[in-house]
Coordinates of C-alpha atoms in Angstrom, one line a residue:
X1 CA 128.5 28.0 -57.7
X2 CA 130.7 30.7 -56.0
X3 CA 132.5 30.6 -53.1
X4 CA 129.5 31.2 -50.8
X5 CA 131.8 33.0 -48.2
X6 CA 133.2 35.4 -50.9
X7 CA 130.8 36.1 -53.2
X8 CA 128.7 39.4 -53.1
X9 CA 125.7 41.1 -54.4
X10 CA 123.6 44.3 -54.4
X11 CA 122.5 45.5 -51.5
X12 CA 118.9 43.9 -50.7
X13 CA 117.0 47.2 -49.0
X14 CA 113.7 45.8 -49.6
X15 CA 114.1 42.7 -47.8
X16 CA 116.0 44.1 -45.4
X17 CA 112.9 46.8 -44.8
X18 CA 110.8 43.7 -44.4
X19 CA 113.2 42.2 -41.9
X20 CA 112.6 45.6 -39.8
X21 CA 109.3 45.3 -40.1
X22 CA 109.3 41.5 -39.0
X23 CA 111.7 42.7 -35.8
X24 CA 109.0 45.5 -35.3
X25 CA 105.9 43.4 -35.1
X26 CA 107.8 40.7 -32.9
X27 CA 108.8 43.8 -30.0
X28 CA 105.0 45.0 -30.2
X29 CA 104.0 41.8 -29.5
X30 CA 106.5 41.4 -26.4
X31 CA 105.2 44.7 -25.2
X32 CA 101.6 43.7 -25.6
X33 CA 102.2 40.5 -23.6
X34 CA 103.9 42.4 -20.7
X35 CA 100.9 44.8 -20.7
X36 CA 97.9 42.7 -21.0
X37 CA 99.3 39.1 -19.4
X38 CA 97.6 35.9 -20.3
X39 CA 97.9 32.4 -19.1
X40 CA 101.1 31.0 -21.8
X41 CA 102.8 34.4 -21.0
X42 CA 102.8 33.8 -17.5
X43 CA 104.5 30.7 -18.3
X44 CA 107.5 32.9 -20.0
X45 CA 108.0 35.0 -16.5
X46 CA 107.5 37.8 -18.8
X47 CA 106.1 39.7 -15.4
X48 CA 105.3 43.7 -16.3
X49 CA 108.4 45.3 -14.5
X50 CA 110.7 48.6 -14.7
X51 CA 113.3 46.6 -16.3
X52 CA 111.1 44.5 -19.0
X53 CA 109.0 47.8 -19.9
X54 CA 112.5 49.5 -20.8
X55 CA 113.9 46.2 -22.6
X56 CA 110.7 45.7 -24.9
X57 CA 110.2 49.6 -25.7
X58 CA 113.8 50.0 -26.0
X59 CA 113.5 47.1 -28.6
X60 CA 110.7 48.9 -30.4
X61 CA 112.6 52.3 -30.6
X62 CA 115.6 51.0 -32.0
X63 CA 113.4 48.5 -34.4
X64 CA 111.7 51.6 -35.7
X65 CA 114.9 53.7 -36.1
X66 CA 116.4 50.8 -38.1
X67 CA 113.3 50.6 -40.0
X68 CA 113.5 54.2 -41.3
X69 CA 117.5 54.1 -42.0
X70 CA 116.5 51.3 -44.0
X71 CA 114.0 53.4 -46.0
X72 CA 115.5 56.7 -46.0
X73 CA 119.4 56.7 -45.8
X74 CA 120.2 53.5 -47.8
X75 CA 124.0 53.6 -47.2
X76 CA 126.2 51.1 -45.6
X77 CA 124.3 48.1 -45.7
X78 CA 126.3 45.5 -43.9
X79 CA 126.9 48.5 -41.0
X80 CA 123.1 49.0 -40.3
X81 CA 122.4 44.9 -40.6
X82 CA 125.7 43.9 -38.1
X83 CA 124.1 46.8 -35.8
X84 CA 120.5 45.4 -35.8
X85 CA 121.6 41.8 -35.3
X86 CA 123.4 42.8 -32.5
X87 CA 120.1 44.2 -31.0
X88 CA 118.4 41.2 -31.5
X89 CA 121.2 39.0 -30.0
X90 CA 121.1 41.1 -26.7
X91 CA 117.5 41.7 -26.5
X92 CA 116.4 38.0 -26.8
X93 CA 119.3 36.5 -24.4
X94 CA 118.1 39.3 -22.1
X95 CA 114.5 38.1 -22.5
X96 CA 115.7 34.2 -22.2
X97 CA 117.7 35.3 -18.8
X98 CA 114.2 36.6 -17.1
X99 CA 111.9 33.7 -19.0
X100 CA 114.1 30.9 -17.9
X101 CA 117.1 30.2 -20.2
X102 CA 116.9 27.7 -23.3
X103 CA 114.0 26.2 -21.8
X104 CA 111.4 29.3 -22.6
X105 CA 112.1 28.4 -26.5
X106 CA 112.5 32.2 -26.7
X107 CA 116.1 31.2 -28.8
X108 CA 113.7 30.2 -31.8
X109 CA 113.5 34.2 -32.2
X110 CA 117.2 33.9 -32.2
X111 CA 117.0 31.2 -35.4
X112 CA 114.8 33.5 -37.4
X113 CA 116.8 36.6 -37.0
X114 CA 119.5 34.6 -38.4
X115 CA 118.2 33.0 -41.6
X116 CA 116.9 36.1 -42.4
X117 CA 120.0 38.1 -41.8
X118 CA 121.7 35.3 -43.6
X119 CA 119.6 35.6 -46.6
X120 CA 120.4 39.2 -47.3
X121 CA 124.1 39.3 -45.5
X122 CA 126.9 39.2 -47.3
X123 CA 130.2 36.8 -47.3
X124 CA 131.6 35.7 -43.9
X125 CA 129.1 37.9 -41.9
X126 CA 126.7 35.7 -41.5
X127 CA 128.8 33.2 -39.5
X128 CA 130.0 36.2 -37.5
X129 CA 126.4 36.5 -36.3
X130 CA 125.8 32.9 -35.8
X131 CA 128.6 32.7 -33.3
X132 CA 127.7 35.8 -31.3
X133 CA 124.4 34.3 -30.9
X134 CA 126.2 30.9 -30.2
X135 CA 127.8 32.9 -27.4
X136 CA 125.2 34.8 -25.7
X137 CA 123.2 32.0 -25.6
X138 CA 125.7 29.7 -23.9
X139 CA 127.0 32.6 -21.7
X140 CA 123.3 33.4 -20.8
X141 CA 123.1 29.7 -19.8
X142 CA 125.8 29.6 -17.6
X143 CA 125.1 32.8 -16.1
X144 CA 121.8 31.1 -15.3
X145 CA 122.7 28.1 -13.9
X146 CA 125.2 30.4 -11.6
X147 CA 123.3 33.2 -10.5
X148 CA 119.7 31.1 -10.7
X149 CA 119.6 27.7 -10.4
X150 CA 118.6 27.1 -14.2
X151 CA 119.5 23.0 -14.7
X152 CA 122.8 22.4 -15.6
X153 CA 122.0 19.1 -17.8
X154 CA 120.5 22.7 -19.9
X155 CA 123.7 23.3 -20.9
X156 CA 123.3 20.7 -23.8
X157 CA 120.4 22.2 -24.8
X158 CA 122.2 25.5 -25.4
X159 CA 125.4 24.0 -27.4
X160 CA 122.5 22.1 -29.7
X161 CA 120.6 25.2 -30.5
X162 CA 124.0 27.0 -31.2
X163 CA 124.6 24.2 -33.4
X164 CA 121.4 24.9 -35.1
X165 CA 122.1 28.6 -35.7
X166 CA 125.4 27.6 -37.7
X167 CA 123.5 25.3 -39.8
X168 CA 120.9 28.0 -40.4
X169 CA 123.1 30.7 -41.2
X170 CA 125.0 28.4 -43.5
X171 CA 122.0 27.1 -45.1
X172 CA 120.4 30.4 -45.7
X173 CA 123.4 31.8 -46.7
X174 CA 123.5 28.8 -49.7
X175 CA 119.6 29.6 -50.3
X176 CA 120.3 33.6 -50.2
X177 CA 122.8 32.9 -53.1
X178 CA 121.3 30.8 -55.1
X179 CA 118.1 33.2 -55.2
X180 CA 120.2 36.0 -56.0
X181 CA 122.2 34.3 -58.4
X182 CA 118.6 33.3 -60.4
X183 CA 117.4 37.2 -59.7
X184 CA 120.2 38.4 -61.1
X185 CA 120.3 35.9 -64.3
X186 CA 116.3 36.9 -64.9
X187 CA 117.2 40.7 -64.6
X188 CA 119.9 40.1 -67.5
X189 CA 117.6 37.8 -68.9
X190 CA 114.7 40.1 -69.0
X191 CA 117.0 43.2 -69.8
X192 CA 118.3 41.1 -73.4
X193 CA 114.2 40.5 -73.7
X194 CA 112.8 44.3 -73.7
X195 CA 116.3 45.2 -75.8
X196 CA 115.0 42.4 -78.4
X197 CA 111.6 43.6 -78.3
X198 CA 112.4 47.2 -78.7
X199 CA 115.1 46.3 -81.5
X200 CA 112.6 44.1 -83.4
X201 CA 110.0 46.9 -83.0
X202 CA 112.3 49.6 -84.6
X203 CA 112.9 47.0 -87.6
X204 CA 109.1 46.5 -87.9
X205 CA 108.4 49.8 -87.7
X206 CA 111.7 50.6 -90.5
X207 CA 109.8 48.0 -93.3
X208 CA 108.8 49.2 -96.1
X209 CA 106.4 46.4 -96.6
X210 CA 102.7 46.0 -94.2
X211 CA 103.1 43.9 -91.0
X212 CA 100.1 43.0 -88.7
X213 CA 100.0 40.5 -86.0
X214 CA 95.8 39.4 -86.1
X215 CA 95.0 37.9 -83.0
X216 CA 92.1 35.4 -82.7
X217 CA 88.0 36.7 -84.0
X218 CA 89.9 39.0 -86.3
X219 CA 91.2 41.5 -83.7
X220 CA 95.0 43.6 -85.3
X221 CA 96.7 43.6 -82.1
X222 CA 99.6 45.4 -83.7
X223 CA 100.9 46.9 -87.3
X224 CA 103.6 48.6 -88.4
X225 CA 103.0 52.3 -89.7
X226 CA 103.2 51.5 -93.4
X227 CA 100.4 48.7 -92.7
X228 CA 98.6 51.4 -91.2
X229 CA 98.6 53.6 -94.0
X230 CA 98.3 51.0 -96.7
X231 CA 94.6 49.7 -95.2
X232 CA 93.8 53.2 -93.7
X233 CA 93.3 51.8 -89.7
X234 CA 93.2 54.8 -87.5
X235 CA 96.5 56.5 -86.1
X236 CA 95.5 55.8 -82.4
X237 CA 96.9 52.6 -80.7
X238 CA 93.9 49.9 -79.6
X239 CA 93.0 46.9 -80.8
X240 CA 90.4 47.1 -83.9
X241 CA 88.6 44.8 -85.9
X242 CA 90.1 43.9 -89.1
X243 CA 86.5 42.9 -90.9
X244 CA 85.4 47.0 -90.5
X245 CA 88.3 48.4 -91.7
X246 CA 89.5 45.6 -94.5
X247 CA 86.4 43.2 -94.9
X248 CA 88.4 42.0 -98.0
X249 CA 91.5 40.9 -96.2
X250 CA 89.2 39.6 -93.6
X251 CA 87.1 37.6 -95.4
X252 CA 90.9 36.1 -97.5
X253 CA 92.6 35.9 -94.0
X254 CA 89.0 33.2 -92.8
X255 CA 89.2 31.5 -96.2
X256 CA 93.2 30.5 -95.5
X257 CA 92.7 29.7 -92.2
X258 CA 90.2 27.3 -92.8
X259 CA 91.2 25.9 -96.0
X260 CA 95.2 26.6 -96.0
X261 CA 97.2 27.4 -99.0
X262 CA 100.1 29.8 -99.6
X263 CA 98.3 31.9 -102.1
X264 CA 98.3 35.4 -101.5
X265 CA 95.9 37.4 -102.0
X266 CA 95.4 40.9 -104.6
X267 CA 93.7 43.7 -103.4
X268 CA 92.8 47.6 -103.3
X269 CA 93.9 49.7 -100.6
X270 CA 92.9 52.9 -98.9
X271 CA 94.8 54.9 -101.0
X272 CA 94.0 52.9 -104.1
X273 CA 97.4 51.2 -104.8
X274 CA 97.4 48.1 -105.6
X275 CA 98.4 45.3 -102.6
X276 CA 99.1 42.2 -101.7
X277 CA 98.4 40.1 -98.7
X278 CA 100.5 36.9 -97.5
X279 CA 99.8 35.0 -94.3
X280 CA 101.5 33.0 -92.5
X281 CA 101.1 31.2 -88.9
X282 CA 102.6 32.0 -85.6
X283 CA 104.0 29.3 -83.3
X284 CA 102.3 31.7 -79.8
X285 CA 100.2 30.7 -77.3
X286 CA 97.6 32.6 -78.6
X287 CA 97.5 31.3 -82.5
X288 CA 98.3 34.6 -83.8
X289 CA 98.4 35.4 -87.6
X290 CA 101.4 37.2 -89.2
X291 CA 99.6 39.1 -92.2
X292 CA 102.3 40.4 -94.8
X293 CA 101.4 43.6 -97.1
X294 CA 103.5 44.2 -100.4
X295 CA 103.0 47.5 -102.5
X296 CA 102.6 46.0 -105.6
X297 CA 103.3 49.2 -107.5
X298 CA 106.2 49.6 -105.5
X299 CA 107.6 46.2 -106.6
X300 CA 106.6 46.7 -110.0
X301 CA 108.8 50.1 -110.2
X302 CA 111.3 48.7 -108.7
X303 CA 111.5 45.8 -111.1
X304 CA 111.0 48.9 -113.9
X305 CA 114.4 50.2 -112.1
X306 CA 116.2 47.4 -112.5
X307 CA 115.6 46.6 -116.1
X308 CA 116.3 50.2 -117.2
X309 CA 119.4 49.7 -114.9
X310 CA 120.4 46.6 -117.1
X311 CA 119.3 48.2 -120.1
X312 CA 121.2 51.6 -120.1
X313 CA 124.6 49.2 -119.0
X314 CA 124.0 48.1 -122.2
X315 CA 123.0 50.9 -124.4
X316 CA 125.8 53.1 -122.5
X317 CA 128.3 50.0 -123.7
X318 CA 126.7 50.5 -127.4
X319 CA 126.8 53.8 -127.1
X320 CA 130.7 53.4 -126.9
X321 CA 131.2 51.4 -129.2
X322 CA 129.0 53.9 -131.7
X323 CA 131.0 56.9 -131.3
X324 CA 134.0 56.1 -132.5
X325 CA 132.4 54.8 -136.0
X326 CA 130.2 58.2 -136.0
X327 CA 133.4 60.7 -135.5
X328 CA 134.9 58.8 -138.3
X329 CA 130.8 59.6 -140.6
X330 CA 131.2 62.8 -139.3
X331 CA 134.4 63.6 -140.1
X332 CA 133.8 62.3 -143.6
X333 CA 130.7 64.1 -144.3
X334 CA 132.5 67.6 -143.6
X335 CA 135.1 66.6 -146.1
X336 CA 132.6 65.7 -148.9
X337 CA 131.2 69.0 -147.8
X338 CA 134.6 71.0 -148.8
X339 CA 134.1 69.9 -152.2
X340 CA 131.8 71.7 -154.2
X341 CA 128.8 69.7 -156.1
X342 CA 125.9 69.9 -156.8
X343 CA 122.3 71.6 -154.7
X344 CA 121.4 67.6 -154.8
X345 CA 124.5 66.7 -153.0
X346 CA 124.8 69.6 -150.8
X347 CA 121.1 68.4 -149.0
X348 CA 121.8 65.3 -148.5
X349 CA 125.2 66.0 -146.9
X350 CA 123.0 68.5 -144.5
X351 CA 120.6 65.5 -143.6
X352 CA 123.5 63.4 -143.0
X353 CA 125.4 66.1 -140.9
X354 CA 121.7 67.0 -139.1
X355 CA 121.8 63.2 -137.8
X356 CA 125.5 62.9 -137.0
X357 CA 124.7 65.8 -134.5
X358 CA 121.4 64.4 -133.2
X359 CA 122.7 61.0 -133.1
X360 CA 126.2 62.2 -131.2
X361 CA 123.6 63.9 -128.9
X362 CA 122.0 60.8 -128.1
X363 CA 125.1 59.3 -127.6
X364 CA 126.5 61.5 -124.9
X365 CA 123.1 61.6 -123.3
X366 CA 123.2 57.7 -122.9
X367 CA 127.1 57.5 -121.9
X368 CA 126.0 60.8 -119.5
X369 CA 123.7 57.8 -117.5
X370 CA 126.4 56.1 -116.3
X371 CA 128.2 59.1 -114.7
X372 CA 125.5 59.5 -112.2
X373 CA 126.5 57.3 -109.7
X374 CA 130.0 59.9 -108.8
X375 CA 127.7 62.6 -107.3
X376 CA 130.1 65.2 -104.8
X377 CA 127.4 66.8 -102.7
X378 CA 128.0 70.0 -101.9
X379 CA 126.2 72.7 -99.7
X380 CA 125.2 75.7 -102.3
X381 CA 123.9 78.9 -102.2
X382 CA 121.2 77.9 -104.5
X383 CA 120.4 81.7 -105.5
X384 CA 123.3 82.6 -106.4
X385 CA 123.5 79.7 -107.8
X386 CA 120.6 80.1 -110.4
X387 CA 122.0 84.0 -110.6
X388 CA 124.5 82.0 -112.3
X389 CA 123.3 79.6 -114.1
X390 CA 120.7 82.3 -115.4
X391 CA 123.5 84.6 -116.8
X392 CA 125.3 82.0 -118.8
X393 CA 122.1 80.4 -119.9
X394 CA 121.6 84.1 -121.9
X395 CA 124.7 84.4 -123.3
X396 CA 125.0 80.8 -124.3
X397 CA 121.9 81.0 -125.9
X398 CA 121.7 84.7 -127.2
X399 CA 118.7 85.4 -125.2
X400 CA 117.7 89.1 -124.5
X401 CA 117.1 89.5 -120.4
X402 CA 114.4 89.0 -119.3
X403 CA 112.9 85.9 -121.2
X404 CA 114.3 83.6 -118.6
X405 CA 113.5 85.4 -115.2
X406 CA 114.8 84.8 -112.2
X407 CA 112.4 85.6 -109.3
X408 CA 113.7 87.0 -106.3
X409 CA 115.1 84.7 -104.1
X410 CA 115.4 84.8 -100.0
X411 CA 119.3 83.2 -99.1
X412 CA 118.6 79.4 -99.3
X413 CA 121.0 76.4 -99.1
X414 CA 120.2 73.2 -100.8
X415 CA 122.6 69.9 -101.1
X416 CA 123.4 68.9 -104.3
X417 CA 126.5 68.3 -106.6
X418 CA 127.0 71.6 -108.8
X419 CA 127.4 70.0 -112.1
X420 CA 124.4 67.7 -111.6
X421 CA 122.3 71.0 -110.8
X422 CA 124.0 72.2 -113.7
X423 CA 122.7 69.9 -115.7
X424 CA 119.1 69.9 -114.4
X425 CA 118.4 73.2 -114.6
X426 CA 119.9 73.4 -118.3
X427 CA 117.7 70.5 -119.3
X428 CA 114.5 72.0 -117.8
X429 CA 114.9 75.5 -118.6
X430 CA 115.7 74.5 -122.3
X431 CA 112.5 72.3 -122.4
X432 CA 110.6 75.5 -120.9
X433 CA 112.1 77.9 -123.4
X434 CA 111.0 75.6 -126.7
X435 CA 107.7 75.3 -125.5
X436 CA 106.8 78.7 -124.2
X437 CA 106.2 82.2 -126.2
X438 CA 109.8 83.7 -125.7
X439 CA 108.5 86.4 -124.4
X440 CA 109.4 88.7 -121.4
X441 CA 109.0 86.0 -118.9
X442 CA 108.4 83.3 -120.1
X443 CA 110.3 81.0 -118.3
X444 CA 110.4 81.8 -114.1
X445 CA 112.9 80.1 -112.1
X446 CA 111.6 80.2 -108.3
X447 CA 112.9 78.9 -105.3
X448 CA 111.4 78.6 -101.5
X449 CA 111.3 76.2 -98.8
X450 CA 109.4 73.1 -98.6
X451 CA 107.2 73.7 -95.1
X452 CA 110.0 73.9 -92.7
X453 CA 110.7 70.2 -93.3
X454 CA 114.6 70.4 -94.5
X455 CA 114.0 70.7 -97.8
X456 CA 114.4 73.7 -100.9
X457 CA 112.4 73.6 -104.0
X458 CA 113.4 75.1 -107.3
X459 CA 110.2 75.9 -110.1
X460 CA 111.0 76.1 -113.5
X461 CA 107.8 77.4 -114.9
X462 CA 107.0 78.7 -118.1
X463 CA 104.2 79.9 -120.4
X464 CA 103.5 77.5 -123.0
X465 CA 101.0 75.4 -123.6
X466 CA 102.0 72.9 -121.1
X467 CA 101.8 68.7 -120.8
X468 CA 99.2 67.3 -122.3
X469 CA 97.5 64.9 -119.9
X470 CA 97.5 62.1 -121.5
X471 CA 101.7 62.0 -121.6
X472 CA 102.2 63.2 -118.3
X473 CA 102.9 59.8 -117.1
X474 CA 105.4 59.1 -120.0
X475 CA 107.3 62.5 -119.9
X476 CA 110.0 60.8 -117.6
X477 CA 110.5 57.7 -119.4
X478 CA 113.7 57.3 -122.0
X479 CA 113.7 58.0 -125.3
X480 CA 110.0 59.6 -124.6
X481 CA 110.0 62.9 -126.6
X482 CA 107.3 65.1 -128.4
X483 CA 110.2 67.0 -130.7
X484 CA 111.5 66.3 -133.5
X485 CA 114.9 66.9 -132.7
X486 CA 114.6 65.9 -129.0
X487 CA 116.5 62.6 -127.8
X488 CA 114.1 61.5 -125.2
X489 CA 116.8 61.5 -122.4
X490 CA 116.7 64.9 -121.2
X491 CA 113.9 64.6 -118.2
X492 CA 115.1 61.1 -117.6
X493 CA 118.6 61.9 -116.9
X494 CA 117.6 65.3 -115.0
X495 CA 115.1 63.0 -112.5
X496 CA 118.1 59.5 -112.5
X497 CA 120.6 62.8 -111.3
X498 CA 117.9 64.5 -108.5
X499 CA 117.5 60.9 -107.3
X500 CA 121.6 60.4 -107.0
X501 CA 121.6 63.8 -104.8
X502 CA 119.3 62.7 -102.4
X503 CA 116.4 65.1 -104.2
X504 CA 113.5 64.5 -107.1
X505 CA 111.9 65.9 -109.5
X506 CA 108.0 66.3 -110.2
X507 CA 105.9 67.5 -112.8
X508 CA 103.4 69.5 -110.6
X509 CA 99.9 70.7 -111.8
X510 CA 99.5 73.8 -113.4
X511 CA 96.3 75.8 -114.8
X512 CA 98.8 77.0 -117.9
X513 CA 102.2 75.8 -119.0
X514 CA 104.4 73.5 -117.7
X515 CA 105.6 73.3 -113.6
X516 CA 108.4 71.4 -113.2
X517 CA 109.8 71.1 -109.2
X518 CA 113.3 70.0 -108.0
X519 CA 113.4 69.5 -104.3
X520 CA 116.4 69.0 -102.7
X521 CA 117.5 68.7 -99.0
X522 CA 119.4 71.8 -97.0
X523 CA 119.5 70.4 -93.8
X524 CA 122.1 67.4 -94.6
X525 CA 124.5 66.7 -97.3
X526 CA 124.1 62.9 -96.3
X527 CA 123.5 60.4 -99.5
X528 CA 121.2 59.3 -100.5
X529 CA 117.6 59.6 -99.7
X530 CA 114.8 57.0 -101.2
X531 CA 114.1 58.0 -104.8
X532 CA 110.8 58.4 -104.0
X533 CA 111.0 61.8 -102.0
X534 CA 108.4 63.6 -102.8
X535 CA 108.0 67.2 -104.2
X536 CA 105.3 69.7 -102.5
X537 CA 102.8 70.3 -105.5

């Protein structure tokens, strides 16, 4: 323990507002004895007189003065306690001087004073008032036995009850320490606990997979938000019963508990998707049940992620290796071309030419995957931006103006790495123009604003007979294609790219043609967002 002389602490202005309070009662008391004397007060000599009338309401005015210092000017602690101890020192040796000296037992006042100045005083004050009210008392004494007669064999009275205010300073001094020592280590203690509680709270609430804590009779006493939207509980906090909003879960969660097992459980949600439940016992009080939801779809996608992760490592490290072998067809099949046979010949070598191009296509679309990963995020003016990209699209591909129109667009920023956009728009706006009529508008290119919410959405929309439903599910999968010539890779690589920019891509519904959506941030340029950010359809 610390030096119990030296050691400090904050300012106790509670206790010491009880101490006043104390000190208050104790001189209403005095002044009610003087007023309305009884048979033990007589015994004290506490007689109603001038003097006794000024020395008790004194007492009372300066006990209430102290009292509202205490409350309302809560500045130099030690100041306003020395000052009040000092009031009790002379008011109670006054009080012992008219009742008799140490024999009244009016120096027990004296004792409590000091333990409780003690137990709110700081360092080597509380010995300083222990020997002030070591010397009033014994200079009240001999005063006495001077100017009154008081016994003089008293006088050993009065040095053992100054003995006793030492040890009671000192040993509520010691007690004071240790209590503020234990305060102070719960306050930490407690501080550490709420930051846990609110740190482990943010994490729950951060999951991506379904927490609940189910107390006992079924009761969720707390979920996270995703929990709350996987099983559809209402949005308000409360306590609800888990057998009226998931009677499935309900009836798995009674099952386990009463049978055991660490089989999970498959199930539907609110929103359909298909879920998984895992439980698993708490070690509180209470016998709370930890209930565990996984988004099976979820897992399953991101299994689908990883394989075509693994798979276009590999295809890109074919791909490679494929190219150089191809140049070297290529280049061969031009020079068979330069010499002149016959119209049997001259097809073939166009077949094999035809498929050197589409398979060199395929080959820079697959080697194009593993560039995606170096996105540079930049902050672009996205219509000027498709103003752009518009104008070279027509000259590259000898369109008249017009076919591919570009709406007019308000000033809007959006995030994204100008090749990648590049890229995108060249892949959709090509997919537009093969399927649509090549008319005067065929293909729009819009942009707006997603709902105030940060985010920019370009439409690429254009007049053809659109996506059939039943491949709408397929259309961004590899090597998925509905054209002869097409690779496969075009939507995939244009949706793996969105997702490196922090945007994505959707296929939205459309009465006619096909309504393809980029949406990209324009708020941030920060990398990257989930891949599942959703476009407005």
């Amino acid at each position: 323990m610390q030096n119990w002389l030296s050691s400090t602490w904050e300012a106790n202005w509670r206790s010491f507002q009880y101490f006043n309070l104390y000190r208050l009662v104790l001189a209403a008391l005095f002044f009610l004895a003087i007023v309305f004397p009884h048979d033990w007060t007589a015994r004290l000599n506490l007689l109603p007189s001038p003097l006794m009338f000024g020395l008790t309401g004194g007492y009372m005015l300066v006990t209430v003065a102290g009292l509202l210092l205490a409350t309302h000017w809560q500045r130099r602690f030690n100041s306003q306690l020395s000052a009040q101890m000092v009031v009790d020192v002379g008011v109670v040796s006054s009080l012992m001087y008219l009742a008799g000296g140490v024999s009244s037992g009016l120096s027990v006042l004296l004792l409590v004073s000091l333990a409780a100045a003690s137990l709110v005083g700081r360092g080597r004050l509380v010995l300083f008032y222990a020997a002030l009210a070591t010397l009033a008392i014994l200079l009240t004494q001999i005063y006495g036995i001077v100017t009154k007669d008081f016994d003089e064999s008293s006088i050993v009275q009065a040095g053992l009850i100054s003995a006793g205010f030492f040890a009671t300073a000192i040993l509520a001094r010691l007690l004071g320490q240790r209590a503020m020592v234990n305060e102070d280590l719960a306050r930490r203690r407690g501080e550490a606990l709420g930051n846990q509680i609110l740190i482990s709270q943010r994490v729950v609430e951060r999951m991506q997979d379904g927490v609940l804590i189910i107390a006992k009779r079924g009761v969720v006493s707390h979920c996270n938000p995703v929990a709350r939207a996987m099983l559809g509980l209402p949005g308000e906090d409360g306590q609800v019963e888990l057998a009226e909003q998931a009677p499935i879960l309900a009836r798995a969660l009674q099952a386990w508990d009463k049978d055991g097992g660490d089989e999970g459980l498959h199930f539907c949600g609110a929103d359909g998707r298909e879920l998984r439940a895992r439980f698993e016992r708490t070690a509180s009080f209470d016998g709370e049940v930890l209930v565990f939801l996984d988004d099976v779809g979820r897992i399953k996608e991101r299994a689908q992620q990883l394989k075509l992760a693994s798979l276009g490592r590999l295809t890109a490290s074919i791909a490679h290796e494929i190219r150089n072998p191809l140049s070297a067809i290529g280049h061969a099949g031009e020079l068979l071309r330069e010499e002149r046979r016959g119209e049997m010949q001259d097809r073939l070598l166009r077949i094999l030419n035809d498929n050197v191009i589409r398979l060199d296509r395929i080959v820079g679309d697959i080697l194009e995957l593993g560039r995606q990963s170096r996105a540079e995020p930049e902050l672009l003016r996205a219509d000027e931006f498709c103003a752009s990209f518009v104008e070279h699209f027509n000259a590259t591909e000898s369109l008249s103006p017009g076919i591919v129109l570009l709406k007019e667009m308000s000033p809007l920023n959006i995030c994204f790495d100008r090749s990648h956009l590049h890229q995108v728009l060249w892949n959709l706006v090509s997919n537009a123009l093969r399927h649509s009529s090549r008319s005067h508008g065929a293909v729009r290119i819009e942009l707006g604003s997603s709902h105030g919410d940060g985010r920019v959405e370009l439409h690429v929309i254009d007049d053809g007979p659109g996506v059939p439903e039943n491949v709408r599910e397929q259309i961004f999968e590899p090597f998925f294609t509905t054209h002869t010539q097409g690779t496969g890779l075009g939507l995939f690589i244009a949706r793996e790219l969105c997702a490196t920019n922090g945007a994505s891509l959707a296929l939205a519904e459309s009465s006619a043609g096909a309504h393809f959506i980029v949406a990209g941030r324009n708020d941030t340029c920060l990398l990257p967002e989930p891949n599942g950010a959703r476009a407005a359809k």
